[in-house]
């Protein structure tokens, strides 16, 4: 059974609809961790290296997604402000005609 369904169900039960992305993200990490554990069952050194690599990759993806999300929300706020300003200027110009 994929772990992602379990995390989404738990998140839906406790009202974490905004954070369902993170539940899927964490469950993908666990699934990859279990797959790596299954493949490298008796090779401890390779297993530790792959776990560190997986953790580093997932941390990098998580940090980059947070940075990109903040950038786009900031860009959206600026766009909303500019649209309101343009609407005000156009209403002033219409009033003078």
Tab-separated table of C-alpha atoms in Angstrom, residues 16-88:
chain	number	residue	atom	x	y	z
A	16	UNK	CA	-4.748	19.927	6.548
A	17	UNK	CA	-6.001	20.615	3.041
A	18	UNK	CA	-3.536	23.453	2.558
A	19	UNK	CA	-0.616	21.196	3.355
A	20	UNK	CA	-1.510	18.115	1.315
A	21	UNK	CA	1.535	18.834	-0.870
A	22	UNK	CA	3.804	18.309	2.111
A	23	UNK	CA	2.064	15.059	3.037
A	24	UNK	CA	2.665	13.682	-0.447
A	25	UNK	CA	6.232	14.999	-0.365
A	26	UNK	CA	7.025	13.267	2.930
A	27	UNK	CA	5.352	10.050	1.812
A	28	UNK	CA	7.436	10.003	-1.383
A	29	UNK	CA	10.536	10.325	0.761
A	30	UNK	CA	9.442	7.369	2.899
A	31	UNK	CA	8.633	5.276	-0.164
A	32	UNK	CA	12.045	5.936	-1.687
A	33	UNK	CA	13.664	5.177	1.654
A	34	UNK	CA	11.886	1.813	1.830
A	35	UNK	CA	12.830	0.977	-1.762
A	36	UNK	CA	16.484	1.782	-1.098
A	37	UNK	CA	16.381	-0.286	2.082
A	38	UNK	CA	14.969	-3.220	0.116
A	39	UNK	CA	17.573	-2.956	-2.661
A	40	UNK	CA	20.599	-2.517	-0.385
A	41	UNK	CA	19.469	-4.889	2.351
A	42	UNK	CA	22.846	-6.301	3.331
A	43	UNK	CA	25.158	-3.470	2.234
A	44	UNK	CA	25.310	-1.020	5.127
A	45	UNK	CA	27.836	1.427	3.680
A	46	UNK	CA	25.952	1.920	0.411
A	47	UNK	CA	22.680	2.171	2.327
A	48	UNK	CA	23.963	5.010	4.507
A	49	UNK	CA	25.321	6.892	1.491
A	50	UNK	CA	22.026	6.556	-0.389
A	51	UNK	CA	20.044	7.678	2.653
A	52	UNK	CA	22.193	10.789	2.998
A	53	UNK	CA	21.855	11.481	-0.740
A	54	UNK	CA	18.070	11.023	-0.626
A	55	UNK	CA	17.767	13.324	2.362
A	56	UNK	CA	19.931	15.976	0.690
A	57	UNK	CA	17.945	15.793	-2.553
A	58	UNK	CA	14.599	16.036	-0.779
A	59	UNK	CA	15.785	18.907	1.407
A	60	UNK	CA	17.004	20.749	-1.679
A	61	UNK	CA	13.698	20.199	-3.473
A	62	UNK	CA	11.768	21.319	-0.386
A	63	UNK	CA	13.812	24.478	0.095
A	64	UNK	CA	13.575	25.361	-3.598
A	65	UNK	CA	9.802	24.833	-3.620
A	66	UNK	CA	9.425	27.114	-0.589
A	67	UNK	CA	11.568	29.808	-2.225
A	68	UNK	CA	9.643	29.576	-5.498
A	69	UNK	CA	6.301	29.652	-3.648
A	70	UNK	CA	7.280	32.789	-1.745
A	71	UNK	CA	8.512	34.436	-4.938
A	72	UNK	CA	5.258	33.780	-6.780
A	73	UNK	CA	3.107	34.919	-3.861
A	74	UNK	CA	5.158	38.127	-3.662
A	75	UNK	CA	4.812	38.581	-7.419
A	76	UNK	CA	1.063	38.038	-7.157
A	77	UNK	CA	0.772	40.674	-4.412
A	78	UNK	CA	2.694	43.190	-6.529
A	79	UNK	CA	0.521	42.403	-9.541
A	80	UNK	CA	-2.637	42.920	-7.489
A	81	UNK	CA	-1.343	46.279	-6.238
A	82	UNK	CA	-0.492	47.401	-9.780
A	83	UNK	CA	-3.920	46.365	-11.057
A	84	UNK	CA	-5.635	48.374	-8.319
A	85	UNK	CA	-3.445	51.389	-9.083
A	86	UNK	CA	-4.216	51.174	-12.803
A	87	UNK	CA	-7.934	50.877	-12.036
A	88	UNK	CA	-7.766	54.030	-9.912
